[in-house]
mmCIF file of C-alpha atoms in Angstrom:
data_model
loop_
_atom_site.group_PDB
_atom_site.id
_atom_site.type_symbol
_atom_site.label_atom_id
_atom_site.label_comp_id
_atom_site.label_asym_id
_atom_site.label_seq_id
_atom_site.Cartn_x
_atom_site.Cartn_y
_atom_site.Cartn_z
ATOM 1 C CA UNK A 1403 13.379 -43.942 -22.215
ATOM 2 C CA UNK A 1404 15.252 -42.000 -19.404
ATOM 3 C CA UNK A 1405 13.889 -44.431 -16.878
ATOM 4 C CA UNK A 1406 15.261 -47.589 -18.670
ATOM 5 C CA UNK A 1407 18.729 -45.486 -19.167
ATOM 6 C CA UNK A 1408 18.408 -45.147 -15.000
ATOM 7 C CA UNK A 1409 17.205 -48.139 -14.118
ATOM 8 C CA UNK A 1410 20.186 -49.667 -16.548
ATOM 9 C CA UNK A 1411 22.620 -47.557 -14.945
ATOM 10 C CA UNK A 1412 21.683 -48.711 -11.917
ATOM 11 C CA UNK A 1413 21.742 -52.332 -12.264
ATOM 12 C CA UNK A 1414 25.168 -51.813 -13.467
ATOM 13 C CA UNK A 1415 26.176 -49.984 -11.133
ATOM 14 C CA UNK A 1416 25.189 -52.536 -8.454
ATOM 15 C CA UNK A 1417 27.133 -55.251 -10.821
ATOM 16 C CA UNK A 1418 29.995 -53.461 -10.230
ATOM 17 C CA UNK A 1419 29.934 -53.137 -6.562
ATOM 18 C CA UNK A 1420 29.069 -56.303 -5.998
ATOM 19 C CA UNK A 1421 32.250 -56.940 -8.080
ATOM 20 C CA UNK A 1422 34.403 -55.019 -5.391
ATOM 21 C CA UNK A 1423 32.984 -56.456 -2.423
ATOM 22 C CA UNK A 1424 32.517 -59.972 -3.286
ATOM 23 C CA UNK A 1425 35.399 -62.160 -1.431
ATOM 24 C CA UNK A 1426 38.665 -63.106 -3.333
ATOM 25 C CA UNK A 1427 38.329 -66.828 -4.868
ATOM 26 C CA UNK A 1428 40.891 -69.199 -2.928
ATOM 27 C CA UNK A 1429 44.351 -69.429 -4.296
ATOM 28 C CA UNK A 1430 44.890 -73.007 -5.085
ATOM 29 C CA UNK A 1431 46.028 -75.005 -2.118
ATOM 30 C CA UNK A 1432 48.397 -78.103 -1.325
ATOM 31 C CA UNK A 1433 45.869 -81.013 -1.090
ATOM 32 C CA UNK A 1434 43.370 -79.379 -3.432
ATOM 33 C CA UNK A 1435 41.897 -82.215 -5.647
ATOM 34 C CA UNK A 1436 41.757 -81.145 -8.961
ATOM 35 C CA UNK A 1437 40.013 -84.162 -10.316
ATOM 36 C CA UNK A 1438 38.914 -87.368 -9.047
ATOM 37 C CA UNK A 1439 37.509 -89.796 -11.227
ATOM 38 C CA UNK A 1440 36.502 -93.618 -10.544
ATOM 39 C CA UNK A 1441 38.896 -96.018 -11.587
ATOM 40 C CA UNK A 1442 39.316 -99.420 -10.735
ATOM 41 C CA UNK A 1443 42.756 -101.868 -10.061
ATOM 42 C CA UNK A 1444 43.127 -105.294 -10.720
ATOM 43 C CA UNK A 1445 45.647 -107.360 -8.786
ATOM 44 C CA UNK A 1446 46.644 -109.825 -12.046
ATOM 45 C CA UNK A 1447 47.552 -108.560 -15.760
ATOM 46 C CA UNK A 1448 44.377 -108.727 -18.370
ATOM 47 C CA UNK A 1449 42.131 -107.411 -15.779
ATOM 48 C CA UNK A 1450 41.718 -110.446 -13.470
ATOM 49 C CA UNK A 1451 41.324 -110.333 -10.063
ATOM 50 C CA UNK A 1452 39.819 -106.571 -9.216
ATOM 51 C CA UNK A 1453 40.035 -105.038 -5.691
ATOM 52 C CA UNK A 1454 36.892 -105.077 -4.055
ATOM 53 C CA UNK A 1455 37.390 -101.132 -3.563
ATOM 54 C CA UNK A 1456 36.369 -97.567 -4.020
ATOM 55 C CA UNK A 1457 39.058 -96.271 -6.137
ATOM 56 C CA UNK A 1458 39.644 -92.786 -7.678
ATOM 57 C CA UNK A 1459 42.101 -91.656 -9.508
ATOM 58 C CA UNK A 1460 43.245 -88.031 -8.687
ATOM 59 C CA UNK A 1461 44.621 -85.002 -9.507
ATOM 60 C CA UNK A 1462 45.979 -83.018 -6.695
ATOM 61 C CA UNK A 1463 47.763 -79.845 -5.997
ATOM 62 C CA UNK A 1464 51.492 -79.859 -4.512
ATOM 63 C CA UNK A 1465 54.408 -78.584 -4.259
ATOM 64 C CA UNK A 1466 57.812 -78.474 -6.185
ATOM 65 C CA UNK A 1467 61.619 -79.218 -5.175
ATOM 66 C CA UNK A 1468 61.736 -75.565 -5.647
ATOM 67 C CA UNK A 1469 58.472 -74.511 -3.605
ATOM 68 C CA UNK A 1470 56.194 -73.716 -6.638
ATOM 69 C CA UNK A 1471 52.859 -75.137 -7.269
ATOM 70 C CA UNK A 1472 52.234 -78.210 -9.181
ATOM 71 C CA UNK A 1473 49.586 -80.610 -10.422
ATOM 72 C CA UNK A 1474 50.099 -84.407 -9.421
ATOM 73 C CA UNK A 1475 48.704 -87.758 -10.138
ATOM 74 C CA UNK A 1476 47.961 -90.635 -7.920
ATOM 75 C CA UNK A 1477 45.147 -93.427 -6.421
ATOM 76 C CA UNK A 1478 43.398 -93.341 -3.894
ATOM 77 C CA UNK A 1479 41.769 -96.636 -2.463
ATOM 78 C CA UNK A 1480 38.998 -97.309 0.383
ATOM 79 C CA UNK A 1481 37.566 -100.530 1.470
ATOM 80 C CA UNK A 1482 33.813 -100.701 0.573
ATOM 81 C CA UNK A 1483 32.948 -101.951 4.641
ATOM 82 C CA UNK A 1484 32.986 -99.535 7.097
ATOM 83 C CA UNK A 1485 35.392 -98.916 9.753
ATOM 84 C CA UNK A 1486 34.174 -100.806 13.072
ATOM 85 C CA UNK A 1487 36.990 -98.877 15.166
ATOM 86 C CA UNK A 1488 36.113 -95.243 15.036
ATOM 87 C CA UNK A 1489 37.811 -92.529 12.230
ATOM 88 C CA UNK A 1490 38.887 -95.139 9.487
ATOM 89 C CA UNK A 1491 42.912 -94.454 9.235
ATOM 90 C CA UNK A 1492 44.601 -93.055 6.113
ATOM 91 C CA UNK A 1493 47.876 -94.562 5.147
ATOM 92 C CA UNK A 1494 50.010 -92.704 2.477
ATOM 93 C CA UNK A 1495 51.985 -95.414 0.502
ATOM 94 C CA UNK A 1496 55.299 -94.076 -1.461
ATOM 95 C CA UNK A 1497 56.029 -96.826 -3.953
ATOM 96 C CA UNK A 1498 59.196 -97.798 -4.815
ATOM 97 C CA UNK A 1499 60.814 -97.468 -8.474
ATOM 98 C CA UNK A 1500 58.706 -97.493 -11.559
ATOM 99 C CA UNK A 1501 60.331 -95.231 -14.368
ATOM 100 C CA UNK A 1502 60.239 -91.969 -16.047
ATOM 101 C CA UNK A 1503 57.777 -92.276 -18.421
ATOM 102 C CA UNK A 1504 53.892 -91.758 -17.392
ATOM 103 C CA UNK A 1505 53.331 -95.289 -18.669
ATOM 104 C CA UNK A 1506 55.566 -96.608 -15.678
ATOM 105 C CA UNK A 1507 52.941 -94.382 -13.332
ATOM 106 C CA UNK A 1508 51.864 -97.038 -10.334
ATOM 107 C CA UNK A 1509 48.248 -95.276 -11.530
ATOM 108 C CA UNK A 1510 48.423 -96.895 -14.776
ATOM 109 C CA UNK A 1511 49.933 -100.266 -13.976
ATOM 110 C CA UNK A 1512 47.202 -100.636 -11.231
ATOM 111 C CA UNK A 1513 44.749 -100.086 -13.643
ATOM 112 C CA UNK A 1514 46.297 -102.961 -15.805
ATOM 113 C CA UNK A 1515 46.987 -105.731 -12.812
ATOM 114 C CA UNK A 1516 50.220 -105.062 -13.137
ATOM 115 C CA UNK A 1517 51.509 -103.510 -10.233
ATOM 116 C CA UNK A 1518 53.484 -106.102 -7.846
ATOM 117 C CA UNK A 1519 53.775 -103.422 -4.683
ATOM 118 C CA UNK A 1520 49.721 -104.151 -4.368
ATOM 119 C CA UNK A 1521 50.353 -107.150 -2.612
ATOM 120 C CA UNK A 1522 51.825 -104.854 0.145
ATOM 121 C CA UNK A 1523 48.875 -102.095 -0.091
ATOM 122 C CA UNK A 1524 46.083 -105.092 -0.032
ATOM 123 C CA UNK A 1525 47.589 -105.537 3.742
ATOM 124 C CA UNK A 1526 46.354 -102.497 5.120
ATOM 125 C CA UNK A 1527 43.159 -102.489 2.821
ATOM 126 C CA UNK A 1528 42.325 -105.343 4.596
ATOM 127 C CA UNK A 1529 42.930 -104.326 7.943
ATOM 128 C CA UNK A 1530 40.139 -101.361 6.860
ATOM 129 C CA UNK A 1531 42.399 -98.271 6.003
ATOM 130 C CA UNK A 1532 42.155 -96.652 3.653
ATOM 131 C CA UNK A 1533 45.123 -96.045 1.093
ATOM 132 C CA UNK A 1534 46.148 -92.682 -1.006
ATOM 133 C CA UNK A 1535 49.285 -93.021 -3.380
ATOM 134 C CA UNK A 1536 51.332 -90.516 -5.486
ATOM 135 C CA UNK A 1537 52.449 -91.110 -8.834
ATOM 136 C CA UNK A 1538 54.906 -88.601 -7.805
ATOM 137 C CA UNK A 1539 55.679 -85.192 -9.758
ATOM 138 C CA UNK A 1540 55.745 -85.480 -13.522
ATOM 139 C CA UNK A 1541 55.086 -89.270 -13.471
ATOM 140 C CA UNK A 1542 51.073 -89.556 -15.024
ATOM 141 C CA UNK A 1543 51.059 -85.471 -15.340
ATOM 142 C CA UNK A 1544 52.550 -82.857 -18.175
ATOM 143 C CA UNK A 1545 56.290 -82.496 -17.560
ATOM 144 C CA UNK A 1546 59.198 -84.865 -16.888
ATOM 145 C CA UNK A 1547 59.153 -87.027 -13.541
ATOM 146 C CA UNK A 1548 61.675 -85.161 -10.910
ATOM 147 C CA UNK A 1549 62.886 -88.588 -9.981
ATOM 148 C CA UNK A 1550 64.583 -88.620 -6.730
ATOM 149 C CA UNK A 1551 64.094 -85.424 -6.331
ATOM 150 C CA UNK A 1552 63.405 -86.242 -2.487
ATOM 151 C CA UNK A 1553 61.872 -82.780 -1.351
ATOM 152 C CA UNK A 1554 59.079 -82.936 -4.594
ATOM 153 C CA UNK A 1555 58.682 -86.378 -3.496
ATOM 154 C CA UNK A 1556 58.148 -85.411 0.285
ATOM 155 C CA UNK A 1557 55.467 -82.888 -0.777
ATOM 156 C CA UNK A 1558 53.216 -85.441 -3.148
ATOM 157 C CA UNK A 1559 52.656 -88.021 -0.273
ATOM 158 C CA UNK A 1560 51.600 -85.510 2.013
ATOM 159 C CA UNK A 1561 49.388 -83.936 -0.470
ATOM 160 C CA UNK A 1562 48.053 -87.514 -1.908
ATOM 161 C CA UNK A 1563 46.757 -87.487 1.996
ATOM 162 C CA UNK A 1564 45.286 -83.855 2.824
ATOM 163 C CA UNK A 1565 43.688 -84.913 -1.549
ATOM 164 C CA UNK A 1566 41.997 -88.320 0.227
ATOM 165 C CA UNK A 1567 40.456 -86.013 2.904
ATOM 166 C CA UNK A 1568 38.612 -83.836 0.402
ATOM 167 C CA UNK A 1569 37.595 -86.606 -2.105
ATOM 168 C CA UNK A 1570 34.025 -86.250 -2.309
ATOM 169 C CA UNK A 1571 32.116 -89.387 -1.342
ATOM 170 C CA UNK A 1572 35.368 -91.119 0.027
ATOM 171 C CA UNK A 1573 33.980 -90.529 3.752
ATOM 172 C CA UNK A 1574 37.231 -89.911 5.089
ATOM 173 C CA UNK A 1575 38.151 -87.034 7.758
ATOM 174 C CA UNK A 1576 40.951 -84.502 7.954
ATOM 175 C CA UNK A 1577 41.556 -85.741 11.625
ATOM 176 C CA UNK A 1578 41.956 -89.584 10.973
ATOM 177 C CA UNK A 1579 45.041 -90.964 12.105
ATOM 178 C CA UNK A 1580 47.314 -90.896 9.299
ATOM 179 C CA UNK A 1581 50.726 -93.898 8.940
ATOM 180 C CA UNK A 1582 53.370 -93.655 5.597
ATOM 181 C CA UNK A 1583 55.421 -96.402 4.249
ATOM 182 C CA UNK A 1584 57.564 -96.722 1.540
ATOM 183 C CA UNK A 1585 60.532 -98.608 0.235
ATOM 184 C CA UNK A 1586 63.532 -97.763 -1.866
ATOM 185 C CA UNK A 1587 62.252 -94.563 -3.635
ATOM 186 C CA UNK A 1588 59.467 -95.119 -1.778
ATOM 187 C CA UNK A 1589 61.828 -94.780 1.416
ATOM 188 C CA UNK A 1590 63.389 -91.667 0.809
ATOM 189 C CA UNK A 1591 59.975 -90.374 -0.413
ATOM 190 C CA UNK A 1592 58.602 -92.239 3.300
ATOM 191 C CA UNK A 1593 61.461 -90.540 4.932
ATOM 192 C CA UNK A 1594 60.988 -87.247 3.276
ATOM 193 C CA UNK A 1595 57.243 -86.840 3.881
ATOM 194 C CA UNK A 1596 58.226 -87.477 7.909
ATOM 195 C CA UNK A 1597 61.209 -84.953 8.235
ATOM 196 C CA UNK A 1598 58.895 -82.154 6.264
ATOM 197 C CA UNK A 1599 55.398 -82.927 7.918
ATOM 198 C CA UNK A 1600 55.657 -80.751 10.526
ATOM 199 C CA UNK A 1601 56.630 -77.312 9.052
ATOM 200 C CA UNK A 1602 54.571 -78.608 5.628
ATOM 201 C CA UNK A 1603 51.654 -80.385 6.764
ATOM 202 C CA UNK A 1604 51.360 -80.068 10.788
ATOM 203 C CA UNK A 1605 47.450 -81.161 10.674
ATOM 204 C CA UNK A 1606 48.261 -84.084 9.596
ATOM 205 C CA UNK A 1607 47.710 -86.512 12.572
ATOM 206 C CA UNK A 1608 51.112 -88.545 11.770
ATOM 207 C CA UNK A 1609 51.236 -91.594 13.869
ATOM 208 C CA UNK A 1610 54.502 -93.299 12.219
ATOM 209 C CA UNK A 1611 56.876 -93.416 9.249
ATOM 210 C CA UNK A 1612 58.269 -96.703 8.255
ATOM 211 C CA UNK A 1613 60.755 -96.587 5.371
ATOM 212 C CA UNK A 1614 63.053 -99.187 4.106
ATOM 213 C CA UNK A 1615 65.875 -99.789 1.544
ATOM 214 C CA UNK A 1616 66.191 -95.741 1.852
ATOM 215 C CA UNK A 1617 68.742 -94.164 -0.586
ATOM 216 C CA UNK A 1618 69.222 -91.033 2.024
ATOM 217 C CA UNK A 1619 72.859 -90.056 0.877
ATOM 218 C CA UNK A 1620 71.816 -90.131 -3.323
ATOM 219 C CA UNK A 1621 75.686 -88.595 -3.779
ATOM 220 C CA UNK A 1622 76.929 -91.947 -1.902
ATOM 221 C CA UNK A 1623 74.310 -94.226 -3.827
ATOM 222 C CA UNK A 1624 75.802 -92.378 -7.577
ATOM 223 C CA UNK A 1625 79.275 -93.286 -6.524
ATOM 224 C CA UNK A 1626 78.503 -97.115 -5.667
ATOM 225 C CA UNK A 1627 76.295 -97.563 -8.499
ATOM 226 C CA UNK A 1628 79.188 -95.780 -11.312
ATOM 227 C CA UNK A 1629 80.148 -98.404 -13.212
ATOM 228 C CA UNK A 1630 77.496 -101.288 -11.654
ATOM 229 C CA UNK A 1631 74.906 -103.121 -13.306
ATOM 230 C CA UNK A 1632 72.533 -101.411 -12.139
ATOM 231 C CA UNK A 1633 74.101 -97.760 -13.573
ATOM 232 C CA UNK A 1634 70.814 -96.856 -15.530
ATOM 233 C CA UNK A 1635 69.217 -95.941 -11.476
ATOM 234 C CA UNK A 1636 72.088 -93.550 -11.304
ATOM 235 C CA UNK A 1637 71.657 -91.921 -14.877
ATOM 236 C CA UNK A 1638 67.743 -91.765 -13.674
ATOM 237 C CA UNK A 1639 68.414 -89.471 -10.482
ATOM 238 C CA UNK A 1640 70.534 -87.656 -12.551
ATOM 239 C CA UNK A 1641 67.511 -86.662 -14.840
ATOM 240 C CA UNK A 1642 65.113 -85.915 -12.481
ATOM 241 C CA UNK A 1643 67.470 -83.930 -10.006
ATOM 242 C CA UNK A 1644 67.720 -81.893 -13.671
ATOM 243 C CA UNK A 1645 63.898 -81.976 -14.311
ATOM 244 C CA UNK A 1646 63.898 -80.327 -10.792
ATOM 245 C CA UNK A 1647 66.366 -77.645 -10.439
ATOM 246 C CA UNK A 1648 67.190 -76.000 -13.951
ATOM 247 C CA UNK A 1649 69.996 -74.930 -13.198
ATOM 248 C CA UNK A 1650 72.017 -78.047 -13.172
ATOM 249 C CA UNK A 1651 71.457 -77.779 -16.826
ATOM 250 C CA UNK A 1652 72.666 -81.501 -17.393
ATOM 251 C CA UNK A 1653 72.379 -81.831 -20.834
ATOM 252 C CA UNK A 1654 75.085 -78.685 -21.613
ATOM 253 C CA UNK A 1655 77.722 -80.566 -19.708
ATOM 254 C CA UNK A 1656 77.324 -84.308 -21.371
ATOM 255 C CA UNK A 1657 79.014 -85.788 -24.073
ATOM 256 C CA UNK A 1658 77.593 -86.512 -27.505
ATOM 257 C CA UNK A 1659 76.959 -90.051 -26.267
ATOM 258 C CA UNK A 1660 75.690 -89.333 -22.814
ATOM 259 C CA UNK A 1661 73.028 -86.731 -24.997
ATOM 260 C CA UNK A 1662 71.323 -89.539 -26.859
ATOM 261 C CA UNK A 1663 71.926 -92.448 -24.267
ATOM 262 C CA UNK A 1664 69.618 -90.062 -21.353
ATOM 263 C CA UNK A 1665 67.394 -88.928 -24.127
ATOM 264 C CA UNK A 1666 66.330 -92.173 -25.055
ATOM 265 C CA UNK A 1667 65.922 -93.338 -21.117
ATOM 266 C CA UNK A 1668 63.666 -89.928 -20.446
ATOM 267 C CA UNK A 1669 60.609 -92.362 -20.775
ATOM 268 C CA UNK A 1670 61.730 -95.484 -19.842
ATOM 269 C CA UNK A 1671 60.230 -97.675 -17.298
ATOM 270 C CA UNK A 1672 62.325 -99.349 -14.430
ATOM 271 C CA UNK A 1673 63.240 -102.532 -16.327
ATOM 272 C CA UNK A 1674 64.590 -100.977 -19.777
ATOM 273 C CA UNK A 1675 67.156 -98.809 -17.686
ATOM 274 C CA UNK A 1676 69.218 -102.250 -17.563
ATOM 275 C CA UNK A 1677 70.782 -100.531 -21.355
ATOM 276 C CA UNK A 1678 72.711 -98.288 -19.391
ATOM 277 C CA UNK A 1679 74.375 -101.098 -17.268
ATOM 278 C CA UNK A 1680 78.081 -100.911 -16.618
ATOM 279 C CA UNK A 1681 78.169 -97.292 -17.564
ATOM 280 C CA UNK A 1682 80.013 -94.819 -16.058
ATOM 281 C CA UNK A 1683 79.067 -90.843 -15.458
ATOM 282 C CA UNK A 1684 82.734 -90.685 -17.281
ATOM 283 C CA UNK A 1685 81.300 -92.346 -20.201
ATOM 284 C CA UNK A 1686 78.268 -89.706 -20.566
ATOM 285 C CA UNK A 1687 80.310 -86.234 -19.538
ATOM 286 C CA UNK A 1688 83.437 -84.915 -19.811
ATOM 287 C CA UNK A 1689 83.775 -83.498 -16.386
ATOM 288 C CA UNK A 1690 83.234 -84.845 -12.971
ATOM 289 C CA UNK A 1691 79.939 -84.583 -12.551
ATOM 290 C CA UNK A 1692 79.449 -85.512 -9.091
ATOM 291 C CA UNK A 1693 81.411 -83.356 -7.418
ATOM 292 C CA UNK A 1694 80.570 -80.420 -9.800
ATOM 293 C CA UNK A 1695 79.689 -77.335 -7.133
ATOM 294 C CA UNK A 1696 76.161 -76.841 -8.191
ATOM 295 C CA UNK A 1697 75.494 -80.752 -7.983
ATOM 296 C CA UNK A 1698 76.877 -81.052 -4.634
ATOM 297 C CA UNK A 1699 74.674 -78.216 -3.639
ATOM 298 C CA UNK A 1700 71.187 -80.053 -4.580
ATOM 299 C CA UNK A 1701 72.601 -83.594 -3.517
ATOM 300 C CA UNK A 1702 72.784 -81.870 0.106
ATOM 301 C CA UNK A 1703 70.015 -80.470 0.114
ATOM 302 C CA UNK A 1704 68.215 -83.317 -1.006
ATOM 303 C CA UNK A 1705 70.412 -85.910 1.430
ATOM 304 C CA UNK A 1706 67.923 -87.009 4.414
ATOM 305 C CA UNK A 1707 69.147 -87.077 8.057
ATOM 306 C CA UNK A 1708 69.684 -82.966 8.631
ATOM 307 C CA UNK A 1709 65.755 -82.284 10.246
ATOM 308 C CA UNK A 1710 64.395 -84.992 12.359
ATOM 309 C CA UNK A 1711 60.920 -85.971 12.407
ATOM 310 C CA UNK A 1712 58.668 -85.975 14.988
ATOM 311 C CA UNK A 1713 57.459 -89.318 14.751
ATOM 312 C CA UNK A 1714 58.437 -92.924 15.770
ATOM 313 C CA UNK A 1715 60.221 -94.274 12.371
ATOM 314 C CA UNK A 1716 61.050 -97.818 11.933
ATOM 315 C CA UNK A 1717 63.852 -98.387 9.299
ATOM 316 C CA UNK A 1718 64.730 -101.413 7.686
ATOM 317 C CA UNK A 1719 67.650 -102.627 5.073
ATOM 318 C CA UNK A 1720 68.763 -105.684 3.498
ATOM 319 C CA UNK A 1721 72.268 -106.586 4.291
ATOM 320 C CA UNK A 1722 72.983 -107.821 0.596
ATOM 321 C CA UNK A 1723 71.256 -104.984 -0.854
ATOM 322 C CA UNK A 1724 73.562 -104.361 -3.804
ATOM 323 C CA UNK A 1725 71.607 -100.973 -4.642
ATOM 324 C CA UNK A 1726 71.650 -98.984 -1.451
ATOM 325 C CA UNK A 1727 74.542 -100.449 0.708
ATOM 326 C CA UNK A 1728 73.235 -101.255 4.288
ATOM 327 C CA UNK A 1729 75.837 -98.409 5.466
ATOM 328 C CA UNK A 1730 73.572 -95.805 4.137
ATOM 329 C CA UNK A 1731 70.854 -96.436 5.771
ATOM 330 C CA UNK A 1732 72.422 -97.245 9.221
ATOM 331 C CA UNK A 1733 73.804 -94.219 9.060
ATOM 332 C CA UNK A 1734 70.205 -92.580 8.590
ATOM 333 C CA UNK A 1735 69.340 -94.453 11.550
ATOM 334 C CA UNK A 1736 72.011 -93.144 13.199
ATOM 335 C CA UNK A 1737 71.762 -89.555 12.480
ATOM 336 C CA UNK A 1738 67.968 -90.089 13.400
ATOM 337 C CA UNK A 1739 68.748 -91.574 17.255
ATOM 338 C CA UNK A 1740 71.647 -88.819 17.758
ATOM 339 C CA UNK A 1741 68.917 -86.292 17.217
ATOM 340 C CA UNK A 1742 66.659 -87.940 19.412
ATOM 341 C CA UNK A 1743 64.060 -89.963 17.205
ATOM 342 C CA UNK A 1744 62.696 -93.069 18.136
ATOM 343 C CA UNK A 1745 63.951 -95.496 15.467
ATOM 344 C CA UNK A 1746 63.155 -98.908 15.149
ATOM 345 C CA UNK A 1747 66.189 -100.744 13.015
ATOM 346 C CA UNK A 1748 65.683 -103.852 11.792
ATOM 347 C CA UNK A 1749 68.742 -105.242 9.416
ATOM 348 C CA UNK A 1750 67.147 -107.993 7.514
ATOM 349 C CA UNK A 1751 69.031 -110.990 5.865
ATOM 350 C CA UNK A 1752 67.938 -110.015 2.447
ATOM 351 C CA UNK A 1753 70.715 -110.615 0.115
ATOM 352 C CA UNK A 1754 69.540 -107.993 -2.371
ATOM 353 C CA UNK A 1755 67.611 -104.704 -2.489
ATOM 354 C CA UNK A 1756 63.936 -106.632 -3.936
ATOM 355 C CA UNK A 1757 63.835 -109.432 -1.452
ATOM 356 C CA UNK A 1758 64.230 -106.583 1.157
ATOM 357 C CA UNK A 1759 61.056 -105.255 0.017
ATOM 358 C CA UNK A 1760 59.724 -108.680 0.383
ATOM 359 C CA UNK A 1761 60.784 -109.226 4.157
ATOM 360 C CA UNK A 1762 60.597 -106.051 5.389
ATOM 361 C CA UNK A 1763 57.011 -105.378 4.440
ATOM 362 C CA UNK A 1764 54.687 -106.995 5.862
ATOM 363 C CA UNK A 1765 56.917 -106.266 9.169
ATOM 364 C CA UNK A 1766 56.199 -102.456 8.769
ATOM 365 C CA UNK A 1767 52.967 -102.931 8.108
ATOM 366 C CA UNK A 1768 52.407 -104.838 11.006
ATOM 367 C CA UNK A 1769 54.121 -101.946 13.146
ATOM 368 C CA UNK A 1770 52.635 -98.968 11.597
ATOM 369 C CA UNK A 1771 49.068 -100.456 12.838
ATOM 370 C CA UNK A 1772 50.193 -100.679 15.891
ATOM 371 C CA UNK A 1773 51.469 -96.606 15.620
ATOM 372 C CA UNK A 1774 47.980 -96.421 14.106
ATOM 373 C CA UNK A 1775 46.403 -97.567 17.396
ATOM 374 C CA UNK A 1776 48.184 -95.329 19.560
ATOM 375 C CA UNK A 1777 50.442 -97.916 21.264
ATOM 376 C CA UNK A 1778 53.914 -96.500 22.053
ATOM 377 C CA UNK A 1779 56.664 -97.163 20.384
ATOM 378 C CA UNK A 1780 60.108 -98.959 21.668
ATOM 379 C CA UNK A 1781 63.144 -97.527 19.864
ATOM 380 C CA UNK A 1782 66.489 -99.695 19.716
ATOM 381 C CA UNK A 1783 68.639 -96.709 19.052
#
């Protein structure tokens, strides 16, 4: 009996050192993949026409507007043939507007044939890359979507890229040359994920940014769109600049109207925001919203231009683009080129803000391989 009690003491004793000296488990990392399950995307509604991929969708560890960690959603695509050319690229694609609710997530309207920006991504799938999207915060994952929150944005396309790196069986390597593109939210999301890359995610082997229709001054945007059809965009920032920082607290300073007209947009998708047309923030509050202190504070903060990135951008912008005026983004461009940044400006004869989209893409594409090929690139600064 006294052995057992000794050798018993002894194993547990042993437990418990081993215990002490075993090595601290990894704090969760941006990039991590918390999940990644195989999916599949069709290019047509009712399940018609699927991509000829390997598709996962993930769940991947980022980063908040406010630096804390976060869980986010998003696809990750990779042609089936190999890559004749060496390290098979990685191209992080920011899509444009799609909603607040996690039914408007591009995830989910992928997986239906539903999603139109596809056309766009089936470019550089068939020039061999391989593609990794964001759903962005809170859009597909527990919580409300921080739309337009431009900093949370930054962080999830950087992240969807370290997450396509460590997707097991997706054969793709930490060091392969890396392009972003985006368009509209997708812009500033584009232009975000450049100006933050190199404190944020400086192994990343960025090539090139290209970012069009970019809402870089959102404070500018609110003030053209007050009162415009196209209002509900507007009210939309305005909730997810709230789901980001609490301490707007944007539901204390509306009116009983502007209550239940945001409540009943906080899961709407892009096309039922038209309700809220011809609004004004006047209609929903009875202050001045805008220029309220602690909203000019996070507009600034979130307004792109102030840290230049490192890498060639090219910029483009529809010169009827009734949703970001064309002054907003040549102003970008010229904040970018007085700070040194080699900018490639095209202003496109797109008389609204979708056909820009339409011209301007295939365009970016076409120069973002090129970035992704190492040729240099001209600026027109």
């Amino acid at each position: 009996m006294t052995l057992r009690v000794r050798v018993s003491m002894s194993m547990i004793l042993l437990s418990i050192m081993s215990l002490l000296t075993a090595a601290p488990a990894r704090a969760a990392a941006p990039g991590d993949v918390v999940s990644a399950q195989p999916t599949t995307v069709y290019l047509l509604p009712g399940q018609l026409l699927e991509v000829p991929v390997n598709a996962w969708h993930l769940r991947y560890n980022s980063t908040s507007a406010t630096g804390a960690v976060n869980t986010v959603s998003g696809t990750l695509l990779v042609p089936r043939a190999g890559y004749p050319l060496g390290t098979r690229p990685i191209i992080g694609y920011a899509f444009g507007t799609h909603g607040l609710g996690d039914q408007c997530a591009p995830s989910v309207s992928m997986s239906q044939g539903r999603e139109a920006e596809l056309a766009l991504v089936s470019l550089f799938l068939l020039k061999g890359y391989a593609v990794a999207m964001t759903d962005y915060e809170g859009l597909g994952t527990p919580g409300p979507h921080t739309y337009m929150a431009g900093i949370s944005q930054g962080h999830a396309v950087l992240d969807a890229i370290r997450a396509a790196t460590r997707v097991s069986g997706a054969g793709l390597s930490a060091g392969a040359p890396v392009g972003i593109m985006g368009y509209s939210q997708g812009g500033a999301s584009a232009a975000w994920a450049a100006q933050l890359q190199p404190s944020y995610a400086p192994e990343l082997r960025l090539r090139g940014v290209a970012a069009g229709g970019v809402p870089a001054d959102l404070h500018a945007v609110a003030q053209h769109l007050d009162g415009s059809s196209d209002f509900g965009l507007a009210a939309a920032a305005g909730v997810g600049l709230d789901a980001a920082y609490p301490e707007l607290d944007l539901e204390a300073d509306l009116n009983d109207r502007g209550r239940a007209l945001l409540a009943d947009a906080a899961d709407d998708c892009v096309g039922d925001l038209s309700k809220l047309a011809g609004l004004r923030f006047a209609d929903l509050s009875p202050i001045d919203l805008l220029n309220q202190p602690k909203w000019l504070t996070r507009l600034a903060e979130n307004r792109l231009g102030a840290i230049p990135p490192r890498v060639p951008m090219f910029l483009y912008h529809g010169r009827g683009d009734q949703i970001i005026p064309l002054a907003i983004g040549s102003t970008l461009r010229t904040e970018y080129c007085r700070a040194g940044v080699r900018v490639r400006w095209m202003s496109l004869p797109a008389p609204d803000h979708v056909t820009g989209a339409i011209e301007g893409g295939p365009l970016a594409i076409e120069w973002l391989a090129l970035r992704i090929l190492g040729l240099p690139a001209s600026s027109n600064c």
